[in-house]
Every structure is written in structure tokens, then in C-alpha cells.
PDB file of C-alpha atoms in Angstrom:
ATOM      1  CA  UNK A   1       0.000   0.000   0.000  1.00 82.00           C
ATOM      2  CA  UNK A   2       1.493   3.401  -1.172  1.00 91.00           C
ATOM      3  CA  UNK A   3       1.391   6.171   1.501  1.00 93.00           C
ATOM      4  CA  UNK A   4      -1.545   8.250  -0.408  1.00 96.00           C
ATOM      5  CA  UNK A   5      -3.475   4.728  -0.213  1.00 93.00           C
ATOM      6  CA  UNK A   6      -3.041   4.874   3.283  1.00 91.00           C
ATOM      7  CA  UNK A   7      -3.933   8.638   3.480  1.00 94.00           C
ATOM      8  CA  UNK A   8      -7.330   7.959   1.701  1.00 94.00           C
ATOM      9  CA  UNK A   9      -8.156   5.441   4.154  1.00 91.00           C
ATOM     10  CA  UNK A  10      -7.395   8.013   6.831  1.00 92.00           C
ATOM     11  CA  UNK A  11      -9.677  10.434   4.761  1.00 95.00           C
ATOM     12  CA  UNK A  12     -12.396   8.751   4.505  1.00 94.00           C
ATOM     13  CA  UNK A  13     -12.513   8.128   8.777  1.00 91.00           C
ATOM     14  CA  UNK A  14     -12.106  11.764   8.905  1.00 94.00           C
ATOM     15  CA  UNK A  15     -14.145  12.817   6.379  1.00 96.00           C
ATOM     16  CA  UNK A  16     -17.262  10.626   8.668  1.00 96.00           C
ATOM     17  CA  UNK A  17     -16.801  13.083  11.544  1.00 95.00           C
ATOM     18  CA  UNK A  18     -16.458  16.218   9.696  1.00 97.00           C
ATOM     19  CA  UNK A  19     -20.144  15.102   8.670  1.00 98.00           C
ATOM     20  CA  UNK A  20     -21.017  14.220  12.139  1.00 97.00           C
ATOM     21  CA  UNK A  21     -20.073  17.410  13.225  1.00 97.00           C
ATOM     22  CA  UNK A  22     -20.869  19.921  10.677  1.00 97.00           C
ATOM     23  CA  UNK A  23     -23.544  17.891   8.385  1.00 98.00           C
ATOM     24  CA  UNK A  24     -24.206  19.214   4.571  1.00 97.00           C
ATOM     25  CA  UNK A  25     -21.515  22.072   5.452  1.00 98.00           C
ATOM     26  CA  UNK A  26     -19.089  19.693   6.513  1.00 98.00           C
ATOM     27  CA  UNK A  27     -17.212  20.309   2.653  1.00 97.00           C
ATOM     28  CA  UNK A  28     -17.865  24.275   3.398  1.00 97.00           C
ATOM     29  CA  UNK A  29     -16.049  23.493   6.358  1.00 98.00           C
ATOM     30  CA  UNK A  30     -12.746  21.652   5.311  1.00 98.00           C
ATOM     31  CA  UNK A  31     -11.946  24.392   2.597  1.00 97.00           C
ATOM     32  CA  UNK A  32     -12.582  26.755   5.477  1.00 97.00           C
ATOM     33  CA  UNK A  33      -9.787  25.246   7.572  1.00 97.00           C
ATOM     34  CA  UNK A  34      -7.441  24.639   4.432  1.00 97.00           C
ATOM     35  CA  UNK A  35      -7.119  28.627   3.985  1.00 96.00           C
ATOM     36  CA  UNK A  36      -6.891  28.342   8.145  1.00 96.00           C
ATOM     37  CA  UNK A  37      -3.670  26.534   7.958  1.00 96.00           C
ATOM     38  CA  UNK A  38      -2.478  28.142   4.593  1.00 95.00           C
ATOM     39  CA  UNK A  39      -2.607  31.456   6.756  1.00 95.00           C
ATOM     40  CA  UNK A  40      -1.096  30.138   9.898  1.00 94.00           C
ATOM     41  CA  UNK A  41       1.798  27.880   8.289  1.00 94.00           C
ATOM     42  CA  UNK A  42       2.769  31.609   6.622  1.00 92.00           C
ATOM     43  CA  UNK A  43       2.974  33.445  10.548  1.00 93.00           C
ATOM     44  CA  UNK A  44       5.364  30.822  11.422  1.00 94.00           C
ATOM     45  CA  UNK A  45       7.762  33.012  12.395  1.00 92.00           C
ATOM     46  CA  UNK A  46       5.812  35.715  13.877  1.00 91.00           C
ATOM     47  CA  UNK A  47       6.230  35.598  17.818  1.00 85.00           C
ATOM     48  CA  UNK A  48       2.692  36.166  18.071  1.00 87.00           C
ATOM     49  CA  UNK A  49       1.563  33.375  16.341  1.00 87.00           C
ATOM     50  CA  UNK A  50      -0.693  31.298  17.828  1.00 89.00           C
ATOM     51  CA  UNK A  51      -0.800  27.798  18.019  1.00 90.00           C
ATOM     52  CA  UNK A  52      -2.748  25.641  15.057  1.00 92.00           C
ATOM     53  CA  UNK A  53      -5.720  24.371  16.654  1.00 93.00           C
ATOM     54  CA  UNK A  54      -6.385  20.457  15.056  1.00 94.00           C
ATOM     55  CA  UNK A  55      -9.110  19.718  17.648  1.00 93.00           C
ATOM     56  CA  UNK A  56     -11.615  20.167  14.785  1.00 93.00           C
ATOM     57  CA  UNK A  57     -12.156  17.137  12.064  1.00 95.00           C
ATOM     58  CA  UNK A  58     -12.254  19.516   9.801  1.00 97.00           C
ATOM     59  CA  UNK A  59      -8.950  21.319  10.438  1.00 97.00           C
ATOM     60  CA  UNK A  60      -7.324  17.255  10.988  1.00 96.00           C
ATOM     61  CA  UNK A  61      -8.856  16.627   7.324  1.00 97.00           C
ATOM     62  CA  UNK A  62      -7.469  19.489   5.671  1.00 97.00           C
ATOM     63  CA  UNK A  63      -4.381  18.552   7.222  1.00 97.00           C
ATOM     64  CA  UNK A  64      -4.429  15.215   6.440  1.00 96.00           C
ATOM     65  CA  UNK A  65      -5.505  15.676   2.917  1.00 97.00           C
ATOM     66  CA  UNK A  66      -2.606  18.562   2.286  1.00 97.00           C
ATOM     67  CA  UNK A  67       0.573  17.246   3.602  1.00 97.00           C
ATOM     68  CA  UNK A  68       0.610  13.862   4.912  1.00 96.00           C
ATOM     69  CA  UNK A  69       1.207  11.652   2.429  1.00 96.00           C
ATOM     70  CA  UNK A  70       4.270  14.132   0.808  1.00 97.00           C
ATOM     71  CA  UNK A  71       5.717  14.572   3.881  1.00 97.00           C
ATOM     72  CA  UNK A  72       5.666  10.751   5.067  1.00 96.00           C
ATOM     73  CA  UNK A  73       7.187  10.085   1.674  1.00 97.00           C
ATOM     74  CA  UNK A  74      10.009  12.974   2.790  1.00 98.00           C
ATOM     75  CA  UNK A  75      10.488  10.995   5.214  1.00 98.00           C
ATOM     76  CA  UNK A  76      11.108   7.332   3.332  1.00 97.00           C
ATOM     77  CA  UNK A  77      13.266   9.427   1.159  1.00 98.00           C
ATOM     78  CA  UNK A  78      15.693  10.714   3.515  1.00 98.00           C
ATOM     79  CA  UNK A  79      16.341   7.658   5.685  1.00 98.00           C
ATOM     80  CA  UNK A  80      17.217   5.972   2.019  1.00 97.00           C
ATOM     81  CA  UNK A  81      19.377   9.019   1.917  1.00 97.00           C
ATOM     82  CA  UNK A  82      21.073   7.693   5.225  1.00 97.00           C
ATOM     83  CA  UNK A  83      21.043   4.147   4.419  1.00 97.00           C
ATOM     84  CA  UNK A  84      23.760   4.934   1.214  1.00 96.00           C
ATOM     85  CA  UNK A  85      25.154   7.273   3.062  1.00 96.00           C
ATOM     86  CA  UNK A  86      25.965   4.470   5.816  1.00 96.00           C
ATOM     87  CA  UNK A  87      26.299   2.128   3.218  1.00 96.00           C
ATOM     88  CA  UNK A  88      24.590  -0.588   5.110  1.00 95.00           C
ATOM     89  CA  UNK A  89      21.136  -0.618   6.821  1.00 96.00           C
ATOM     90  CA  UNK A  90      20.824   1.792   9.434  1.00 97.00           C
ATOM     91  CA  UNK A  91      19.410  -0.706  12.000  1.00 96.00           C
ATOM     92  CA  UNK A  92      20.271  -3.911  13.333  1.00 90.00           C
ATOM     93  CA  UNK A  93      18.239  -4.413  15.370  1.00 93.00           C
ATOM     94  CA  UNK A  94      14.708  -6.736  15.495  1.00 95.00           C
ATOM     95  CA  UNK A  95      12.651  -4.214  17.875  1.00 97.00           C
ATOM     96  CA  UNK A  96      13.154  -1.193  16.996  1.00 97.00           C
ATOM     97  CA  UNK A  97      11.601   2.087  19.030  1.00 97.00           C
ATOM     98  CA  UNK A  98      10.589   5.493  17.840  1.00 97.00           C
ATOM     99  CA  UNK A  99       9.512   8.804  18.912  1.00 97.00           C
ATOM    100  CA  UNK A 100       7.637  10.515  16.348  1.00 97.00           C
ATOM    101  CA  UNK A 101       7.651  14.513  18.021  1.00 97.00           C
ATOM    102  CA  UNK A 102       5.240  16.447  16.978  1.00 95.00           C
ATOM    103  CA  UNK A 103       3.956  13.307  15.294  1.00 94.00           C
ATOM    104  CA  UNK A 104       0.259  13.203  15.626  1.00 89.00           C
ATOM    105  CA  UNK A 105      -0.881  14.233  12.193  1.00 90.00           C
ATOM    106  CA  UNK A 106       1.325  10.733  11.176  1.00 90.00           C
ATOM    107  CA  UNK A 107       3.459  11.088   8.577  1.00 93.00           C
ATOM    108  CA  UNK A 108       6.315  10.770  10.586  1.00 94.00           C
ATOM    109  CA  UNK A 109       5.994   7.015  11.557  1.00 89.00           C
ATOM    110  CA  UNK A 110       4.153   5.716   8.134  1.00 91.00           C
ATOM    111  CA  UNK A 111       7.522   7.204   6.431  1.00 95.00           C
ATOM    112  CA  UNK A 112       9.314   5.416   8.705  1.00 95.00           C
ATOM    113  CA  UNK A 113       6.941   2.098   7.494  1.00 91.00           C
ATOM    114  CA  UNK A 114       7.537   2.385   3.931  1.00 92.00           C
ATOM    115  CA  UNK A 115      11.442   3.004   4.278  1.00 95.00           C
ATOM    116  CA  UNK A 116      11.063  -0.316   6.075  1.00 93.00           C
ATOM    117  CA  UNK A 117       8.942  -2.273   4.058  1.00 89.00           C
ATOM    118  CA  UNK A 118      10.906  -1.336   0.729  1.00 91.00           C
ATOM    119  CA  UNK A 119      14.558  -2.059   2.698  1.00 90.00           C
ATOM    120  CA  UNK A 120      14.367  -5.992   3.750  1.00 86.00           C
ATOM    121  CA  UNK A 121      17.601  -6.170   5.011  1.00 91.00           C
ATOM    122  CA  UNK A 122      16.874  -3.800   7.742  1.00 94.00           C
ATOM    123  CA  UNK A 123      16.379  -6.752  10.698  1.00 91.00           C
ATOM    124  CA  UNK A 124      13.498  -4.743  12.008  1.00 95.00           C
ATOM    125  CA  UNK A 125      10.523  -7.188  13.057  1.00 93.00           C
ATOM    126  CA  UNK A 126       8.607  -4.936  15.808  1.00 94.00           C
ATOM    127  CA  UNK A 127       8.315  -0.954  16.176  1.00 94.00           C
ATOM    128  CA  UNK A 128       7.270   0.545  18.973  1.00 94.00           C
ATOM    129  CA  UNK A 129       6.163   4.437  18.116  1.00 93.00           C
ATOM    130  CA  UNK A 130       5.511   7.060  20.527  1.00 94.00           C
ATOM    131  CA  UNK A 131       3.198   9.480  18.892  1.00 94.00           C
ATOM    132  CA  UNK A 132       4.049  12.781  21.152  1.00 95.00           C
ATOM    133  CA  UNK A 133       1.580  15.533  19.960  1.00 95.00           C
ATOM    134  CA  UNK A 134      -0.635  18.337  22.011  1.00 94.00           C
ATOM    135  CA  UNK A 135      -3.325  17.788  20.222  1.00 93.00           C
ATOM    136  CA  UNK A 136      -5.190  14.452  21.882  1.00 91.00           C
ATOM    137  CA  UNK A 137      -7.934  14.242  18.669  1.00 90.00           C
ATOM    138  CA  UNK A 138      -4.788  12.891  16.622  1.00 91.00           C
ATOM    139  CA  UNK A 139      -4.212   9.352  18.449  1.00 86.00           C
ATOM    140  CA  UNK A 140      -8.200   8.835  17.050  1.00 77.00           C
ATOM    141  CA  UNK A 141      -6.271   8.934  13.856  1.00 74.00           C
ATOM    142  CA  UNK A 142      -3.685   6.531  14.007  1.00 72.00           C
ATOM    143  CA  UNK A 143      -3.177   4.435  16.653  1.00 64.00           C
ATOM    144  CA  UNK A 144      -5.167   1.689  15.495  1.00 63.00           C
ATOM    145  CA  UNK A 145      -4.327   1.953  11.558  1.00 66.00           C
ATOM    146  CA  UNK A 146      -1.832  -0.944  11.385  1.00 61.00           C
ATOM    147  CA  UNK A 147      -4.443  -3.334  10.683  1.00 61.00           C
ATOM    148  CA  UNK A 148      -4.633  -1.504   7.618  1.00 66.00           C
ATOM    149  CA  UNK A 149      -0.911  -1.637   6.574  1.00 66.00           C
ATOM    150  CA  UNK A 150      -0.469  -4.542   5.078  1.00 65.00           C
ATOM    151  CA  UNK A 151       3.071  -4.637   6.612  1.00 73.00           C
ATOM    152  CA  UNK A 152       4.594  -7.949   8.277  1.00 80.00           C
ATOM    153  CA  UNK A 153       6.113  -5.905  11.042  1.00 86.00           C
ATOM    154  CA  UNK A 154       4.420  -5.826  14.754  1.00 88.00           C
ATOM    155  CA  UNK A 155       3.178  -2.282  14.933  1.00 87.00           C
ATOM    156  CA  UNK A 156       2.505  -0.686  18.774  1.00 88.00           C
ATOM    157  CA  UNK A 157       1.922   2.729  18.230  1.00 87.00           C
ATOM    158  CA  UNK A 158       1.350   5.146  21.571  1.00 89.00           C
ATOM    159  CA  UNK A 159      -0.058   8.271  21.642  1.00 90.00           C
ATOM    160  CA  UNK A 160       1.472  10.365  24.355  1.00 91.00           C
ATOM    161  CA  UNK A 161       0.293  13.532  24.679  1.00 93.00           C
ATOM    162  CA  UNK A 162       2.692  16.281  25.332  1.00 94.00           C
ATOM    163  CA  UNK A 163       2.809  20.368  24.760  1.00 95.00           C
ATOM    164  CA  UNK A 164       6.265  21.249  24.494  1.00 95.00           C
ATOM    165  CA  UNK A 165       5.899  24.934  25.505  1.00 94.00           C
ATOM    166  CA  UNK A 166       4.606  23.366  28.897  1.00 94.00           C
ATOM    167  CA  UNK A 167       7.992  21.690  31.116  1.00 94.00           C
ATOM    168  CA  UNK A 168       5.376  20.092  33.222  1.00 91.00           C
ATOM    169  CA  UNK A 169       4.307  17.805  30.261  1.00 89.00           C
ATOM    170  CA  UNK A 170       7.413  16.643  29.681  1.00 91.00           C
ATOM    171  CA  UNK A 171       9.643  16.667  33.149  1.00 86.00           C
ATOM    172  CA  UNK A 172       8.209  13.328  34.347  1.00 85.00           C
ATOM    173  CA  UNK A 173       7.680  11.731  31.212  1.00 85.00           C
ATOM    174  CA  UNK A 174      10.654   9.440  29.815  1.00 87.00           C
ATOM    175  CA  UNK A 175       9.483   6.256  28.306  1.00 89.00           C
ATOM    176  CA  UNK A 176       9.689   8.137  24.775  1.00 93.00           C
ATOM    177  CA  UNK A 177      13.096   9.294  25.542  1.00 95.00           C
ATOM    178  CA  UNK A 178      14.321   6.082  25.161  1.00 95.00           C
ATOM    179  CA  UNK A 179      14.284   6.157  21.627  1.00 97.00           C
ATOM    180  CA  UNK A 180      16.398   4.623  19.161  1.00 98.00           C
ATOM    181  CA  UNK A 181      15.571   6.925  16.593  1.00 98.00           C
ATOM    182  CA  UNK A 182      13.867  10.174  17.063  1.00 98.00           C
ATOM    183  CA  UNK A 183      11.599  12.187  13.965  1.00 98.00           C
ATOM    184  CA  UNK A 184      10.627  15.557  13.643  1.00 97.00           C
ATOM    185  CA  UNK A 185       9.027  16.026  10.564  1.00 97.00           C
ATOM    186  CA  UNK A 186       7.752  19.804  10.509  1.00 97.00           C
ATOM    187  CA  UNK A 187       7.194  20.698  13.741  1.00 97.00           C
ATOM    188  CA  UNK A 188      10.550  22.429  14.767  1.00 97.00           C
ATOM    189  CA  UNK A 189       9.137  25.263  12.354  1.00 96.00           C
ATOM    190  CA  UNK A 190       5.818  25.154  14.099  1.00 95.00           C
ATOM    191  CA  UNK A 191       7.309  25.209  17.386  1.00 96.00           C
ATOM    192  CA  UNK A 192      10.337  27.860  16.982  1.00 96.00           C
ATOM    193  CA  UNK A 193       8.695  30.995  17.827  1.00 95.00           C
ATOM    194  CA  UNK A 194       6.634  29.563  20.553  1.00 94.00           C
ATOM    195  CA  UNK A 195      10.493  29.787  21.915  1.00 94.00           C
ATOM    196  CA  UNK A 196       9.237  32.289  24.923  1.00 91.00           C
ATOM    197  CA  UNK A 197      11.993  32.269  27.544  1.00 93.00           C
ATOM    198  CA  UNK A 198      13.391  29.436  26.092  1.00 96.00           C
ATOM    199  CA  UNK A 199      10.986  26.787  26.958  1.00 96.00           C
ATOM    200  CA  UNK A 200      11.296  24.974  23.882  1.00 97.00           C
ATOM    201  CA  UNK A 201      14.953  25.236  24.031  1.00 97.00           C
ATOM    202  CA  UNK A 202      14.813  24.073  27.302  1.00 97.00           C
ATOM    203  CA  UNK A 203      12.563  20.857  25.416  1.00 97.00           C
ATOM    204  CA  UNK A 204      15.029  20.257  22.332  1.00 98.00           C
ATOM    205  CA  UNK A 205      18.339  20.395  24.720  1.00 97.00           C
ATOM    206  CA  UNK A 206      16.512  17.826  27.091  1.00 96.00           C
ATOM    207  CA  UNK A 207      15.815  15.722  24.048  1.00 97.00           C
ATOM    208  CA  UNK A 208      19.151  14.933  23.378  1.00 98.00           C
ATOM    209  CA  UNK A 209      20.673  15.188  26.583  1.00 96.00           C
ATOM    210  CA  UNK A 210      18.789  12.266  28.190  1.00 96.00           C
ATOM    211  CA  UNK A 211      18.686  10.156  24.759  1.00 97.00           C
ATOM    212  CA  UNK A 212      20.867   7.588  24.828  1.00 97.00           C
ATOM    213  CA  UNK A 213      24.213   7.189  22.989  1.00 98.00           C
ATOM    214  CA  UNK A 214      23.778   5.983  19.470  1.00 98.00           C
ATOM    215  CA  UNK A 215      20.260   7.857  19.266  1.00 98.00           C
ATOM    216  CA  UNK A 216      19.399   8.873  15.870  1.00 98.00           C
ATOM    217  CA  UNK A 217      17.692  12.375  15.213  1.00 98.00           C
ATOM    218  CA  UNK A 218      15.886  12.964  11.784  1.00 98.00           C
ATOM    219  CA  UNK A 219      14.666  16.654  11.091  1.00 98.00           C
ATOM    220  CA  UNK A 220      13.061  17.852   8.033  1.00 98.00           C
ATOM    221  CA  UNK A 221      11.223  20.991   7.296  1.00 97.00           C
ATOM    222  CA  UNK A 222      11.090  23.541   4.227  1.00 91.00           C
ATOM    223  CA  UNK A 223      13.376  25.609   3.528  1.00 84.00           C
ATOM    224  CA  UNK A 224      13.456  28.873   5.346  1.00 87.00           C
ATOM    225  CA  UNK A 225      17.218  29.144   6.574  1.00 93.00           C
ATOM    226  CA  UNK A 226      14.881  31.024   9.705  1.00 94.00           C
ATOM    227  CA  UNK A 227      14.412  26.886  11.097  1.00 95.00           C
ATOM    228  CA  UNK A 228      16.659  25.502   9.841  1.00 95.00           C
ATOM    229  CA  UNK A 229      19.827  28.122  11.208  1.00 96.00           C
ATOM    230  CA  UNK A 230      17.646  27.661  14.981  1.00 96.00           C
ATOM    231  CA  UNK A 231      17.866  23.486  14.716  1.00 97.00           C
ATOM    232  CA  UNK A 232      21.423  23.524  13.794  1.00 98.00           C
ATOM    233  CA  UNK A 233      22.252  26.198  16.785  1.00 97.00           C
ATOM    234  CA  UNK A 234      20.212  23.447  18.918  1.00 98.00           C
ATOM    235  CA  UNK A 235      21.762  20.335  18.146  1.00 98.00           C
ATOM    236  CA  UNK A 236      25.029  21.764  18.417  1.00 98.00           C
ATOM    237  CA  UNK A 237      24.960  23.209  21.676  1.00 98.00           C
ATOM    238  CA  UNK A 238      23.746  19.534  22.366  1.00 98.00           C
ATOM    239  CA  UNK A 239      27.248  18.279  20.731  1.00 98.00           C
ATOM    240  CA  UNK A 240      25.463  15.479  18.625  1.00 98.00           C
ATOM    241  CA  UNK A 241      27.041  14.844  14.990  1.00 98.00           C
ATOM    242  CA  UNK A 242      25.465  15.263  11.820  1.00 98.00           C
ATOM    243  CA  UNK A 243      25.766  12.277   9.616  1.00 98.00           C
ATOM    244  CA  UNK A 244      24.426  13.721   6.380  1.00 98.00           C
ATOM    245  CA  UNK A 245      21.564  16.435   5.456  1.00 97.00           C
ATOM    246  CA  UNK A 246      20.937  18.833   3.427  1.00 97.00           C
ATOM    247  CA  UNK A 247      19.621  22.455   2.639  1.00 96.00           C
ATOM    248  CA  UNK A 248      16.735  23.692   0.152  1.00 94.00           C
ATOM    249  CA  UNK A 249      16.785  20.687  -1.701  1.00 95.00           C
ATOM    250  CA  UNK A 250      13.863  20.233  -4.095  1.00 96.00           C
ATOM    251  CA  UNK A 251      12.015  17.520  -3.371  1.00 97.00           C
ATOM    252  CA  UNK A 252       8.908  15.683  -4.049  1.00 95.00           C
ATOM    253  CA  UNK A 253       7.131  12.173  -3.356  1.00 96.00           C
ATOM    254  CA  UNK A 254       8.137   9.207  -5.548  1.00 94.00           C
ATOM    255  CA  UNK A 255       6.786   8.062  -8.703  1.00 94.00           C
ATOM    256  CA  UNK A 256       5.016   5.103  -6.858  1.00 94.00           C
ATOM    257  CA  UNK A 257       3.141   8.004  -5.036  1.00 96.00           C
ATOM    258  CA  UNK A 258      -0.138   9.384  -7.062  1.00 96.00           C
ATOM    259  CA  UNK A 259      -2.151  12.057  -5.720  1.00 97.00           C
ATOM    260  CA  UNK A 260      -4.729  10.121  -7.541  1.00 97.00           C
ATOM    261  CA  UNK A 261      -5.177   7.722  -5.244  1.00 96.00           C
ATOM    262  CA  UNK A 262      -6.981   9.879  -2.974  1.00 97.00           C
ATOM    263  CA  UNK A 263     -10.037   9.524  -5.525  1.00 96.00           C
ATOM    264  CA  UNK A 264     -13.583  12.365  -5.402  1.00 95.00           C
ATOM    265  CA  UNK A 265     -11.921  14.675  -3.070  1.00 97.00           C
ATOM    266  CA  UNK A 266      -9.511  16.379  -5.627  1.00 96.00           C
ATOM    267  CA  UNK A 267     -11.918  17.693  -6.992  1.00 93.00           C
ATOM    268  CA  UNK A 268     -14.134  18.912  -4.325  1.00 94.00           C
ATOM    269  CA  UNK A 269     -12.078  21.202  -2.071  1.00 95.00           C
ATOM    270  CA  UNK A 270     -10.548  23.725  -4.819  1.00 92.00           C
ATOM    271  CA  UNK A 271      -6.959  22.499  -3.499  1.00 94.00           C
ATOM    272  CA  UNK A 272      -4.658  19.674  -4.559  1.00 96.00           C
ATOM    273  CA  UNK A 273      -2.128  17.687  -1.878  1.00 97.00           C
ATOM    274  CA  UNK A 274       1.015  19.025  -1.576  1.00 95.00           C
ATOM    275  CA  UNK A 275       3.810  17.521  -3.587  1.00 95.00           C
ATOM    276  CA  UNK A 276       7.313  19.343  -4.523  1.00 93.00           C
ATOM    277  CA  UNK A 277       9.069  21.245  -1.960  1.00 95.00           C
ATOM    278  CA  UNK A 278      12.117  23.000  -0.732  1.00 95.00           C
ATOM    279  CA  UNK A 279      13.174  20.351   1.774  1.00 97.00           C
ATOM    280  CA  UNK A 280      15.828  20.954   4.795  1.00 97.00           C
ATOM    281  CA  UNK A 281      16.934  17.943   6.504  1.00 98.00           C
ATOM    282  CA  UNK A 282      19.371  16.868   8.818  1.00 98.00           C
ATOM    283  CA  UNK A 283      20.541  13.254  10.269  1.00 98.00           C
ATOM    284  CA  UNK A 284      21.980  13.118  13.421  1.00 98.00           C
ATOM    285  CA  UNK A 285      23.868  10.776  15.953  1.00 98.00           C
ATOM    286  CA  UNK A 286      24.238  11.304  19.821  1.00 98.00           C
ATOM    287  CA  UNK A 287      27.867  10.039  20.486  1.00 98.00           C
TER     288      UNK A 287
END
């Protein structure tokens, strides 16, 4: 199953409660949130930004629907990147567990899926994800959508809820920072000027002080040199090594990947998916 195969399935689910909850303007609705998050994702650097709000099926839809299935297949593509870079697969081990950060909305850990299921010498039999996200609505989404997969590899996948601008969230919490690998597949962008008095530095530079050696980081995000300059100031100061990334590099999903598979709803919200980008990504190591 490609990744926009997966998405539609996702769709569809979500699609069900924007109709419970809005009725014959549910459609009305979703295009309302798309030109929500259009208009947000372009304040991202403004300090008074607030927060995107995904409690609404509508507004998890629109996401959904927009960037999902590109940026899961980001994703695949740059742990390939890694695994040629390494020259060898990049995990030996059978279980295998991952904190997705900002991961709700998915794409993240069903990236993470298809690098696996197209790489069969990676020894990876059972993945454990941690789905760490503010926004509780998301875990509705995902955390039961293995049995969809079609994948031979034991799925758990945990929702943890977690607001990084709150220490109180994540002080206590440290099952997820046990991580062998950890993603963060544009959020540090959504996140960076929520930066007040360095709370979510405080977050990032307690990320990779209590990972554990051998820890592997992935970051992507577009382009702006705005995120990508703050993430490289963080994991620095954290003294982790880069193994190989990259900046502004124009990307866009495979050719396996067809926006077409997401059927009637191209042509009912005046928008298509997002597919080509401007990606920034980075692959790091904790020594």
C-alpha cells in the first residue's frame, strides 16, 4: 500500500466526523480550515503566532488531505538518503523504538513504514512508536491503523500527549526518551517561535541530553534558513554529529506516489495535496 493509499483510508474516517459534526456544510467546512492553515503555516515566524488548533475534524482533514502523504514520503526518502550514506542498513536491530515529536498528524511514523517495508535487510521485526503531539484528537487517527498496513512488522503505536511549551508535560515523562531513533518532521518550524523564555529550548536540549548514545535524530522541514539556522544552533549546543543532510533541496514524493489515489476529493475542495518542496533535513547521531 502506497502512503496516499493509506492517506485515503485516513480520509475517509475523517471525512465521517467532519459530517457528524458539521452535516451538509461539513465540505464548506474543510476548505474553510485549508485557507486556516495556509494562513497560519505563513505566521510561522511571527512571535505572536498562535498555536494551530487540530481539535476540529475539519482542520485534521485538511491537514491530512494537504501534507501527509508528501511529507511521510520525505520521510522514506531521507532515511534511504542515510542508508547509502551508511552504506549498510541503518538498523540492526529486530525491535526497533521510535519517537515521532510532533507526530500526531502521522506522517512521521508511516515514512518510517515504507522506508522499512521497501529495505528488507533492515532486521526490524517490531516498532514501537511514541506518537508525542498536544493535540489528543490525533491518536483517534492513528493508533489503530496498522491493521490496515499490510506490513509484516508488529506495529505498537502510543499516543502520548505532550505540549512542548509546557515543562510540566514533559519533566516526568521518559518512556519516549528512550528512543532509538527520534523524527521531527515539521514541527521544529511550528514550534520555533513559541520559543518564549526558552521553553522549547529548554525541550530540544533535554531531548538529546537524556537520549541515549547511538540515538538517531531525523529533522526535516522547508526551507526557510529562519528553522533551519535555529535546529542547527540546537543540536550543536547539544554536541550530537550530523551524519548527512541537506539544505533547500527540491524535493517531491516518488513516482510510486499518485495524488490520484486519494479519488472524489480532488476535486471537491478547490486544493490539490502538496507535492514538490524545498526540503531541509538533517541526520543526526548522539555520540
Amino acid at each position: 500500500m502506497t502512503i496516499f493509499q493509506l492517506v485515503k483510508i485516513v480520509l475517509d474516517t475523517l471525512y465521517a466526523e467532519a459530517v457528524d459534526a458539521f452535516g451538509k456544510d461539513a465540505d464548506t467546512q474543510i476548505k474553510e480550515q485549508m485557507a486556516y492553515l495556509t494562513t497560519s503555516y505563513g505566521k510561522l515566524t511571527s512571535a505572536d503566532r498562535k498555536p494551530v488548533d487540530y481539535k476540529n475534524p475539519a482542520t485534521r482533514f485538511a491537514y491530512v488531505y494537504k501534507y501527509v502523504a508528501s511529507h511521510g514520503d520525505y520521510v522514506a526518502q531521507v532515511l534511504y538518503t542515510l542508508r547509502l550514506e551508511l552504506g549498510a542498513p541503518i538498523f540492526d536491530q529486530e525491535s526497533l523504538r521510535v519517537t515521532c515529536i510532533g507526530g500526531g498528524p502521522g506522517s512521521d511514523f508511516i515514512g518510517l513504514l515504507k522506508y522499512l517495508a521497501e529495505n528488507k535487510k533492515e532486521q526490524v521485526q517490531k516498532l514501537t512508536c511514541y506518537l508525542v503531539d498536544r493535540e489528543k484528537a490525533w491518536a483517534d487517527t492513528w493508533t489503530e491503523i496498522h491493521a490496515s498496513l499490510g506490513t509484516e512488522i508488529q506495529l505498537n503505536a502510543n499516543f502520548q500527549p505532550l505540549d512542548v511549551t509546557e515543562p510540566e508535560d514533559w519533566k516526568y515523562q521518559k518512556k519516549f526518551l528512550q528512543a532509538d531513533l527520534f523524527t521531527m518532521s515539521y514541527f521544529v518550524s511550528e514550534v520555533m517561535a513559541l520559543d518564549k523564555g526558552g521553553v522549547v529550548t529548554a525541550f530540544w536540549q533535554t531531548i538529546f541530553g537524556s537520549a541515549k548514545s547511538g540515538a538517531l535524530f531525523l529533522y526535516d522541514d522547508n526551507g526557510h534558513e529562519t528553522f533551519n539556522n535555529y535546529f542547527d544552533h540546537q543540536w550543536k549546543t547539544a554536541g550530537l554529529e550530523l551524519i548527512v543532510g541537506a539544505t533547500n533541496e527540491l524535493t517531491w514524493p516518488g513516482s510510486d506516489e499518485q495524488k490520484d489515489d486519494l479519488g472524489d476529493y480532488l476535486n471537491r475542495f478547490g486544493q490539490m495535496p502538496k507535492l514538490k518542496t524545498q526540503l531541509s533535513y538533517r541526520l543526526l547521531r548522539k555520540p
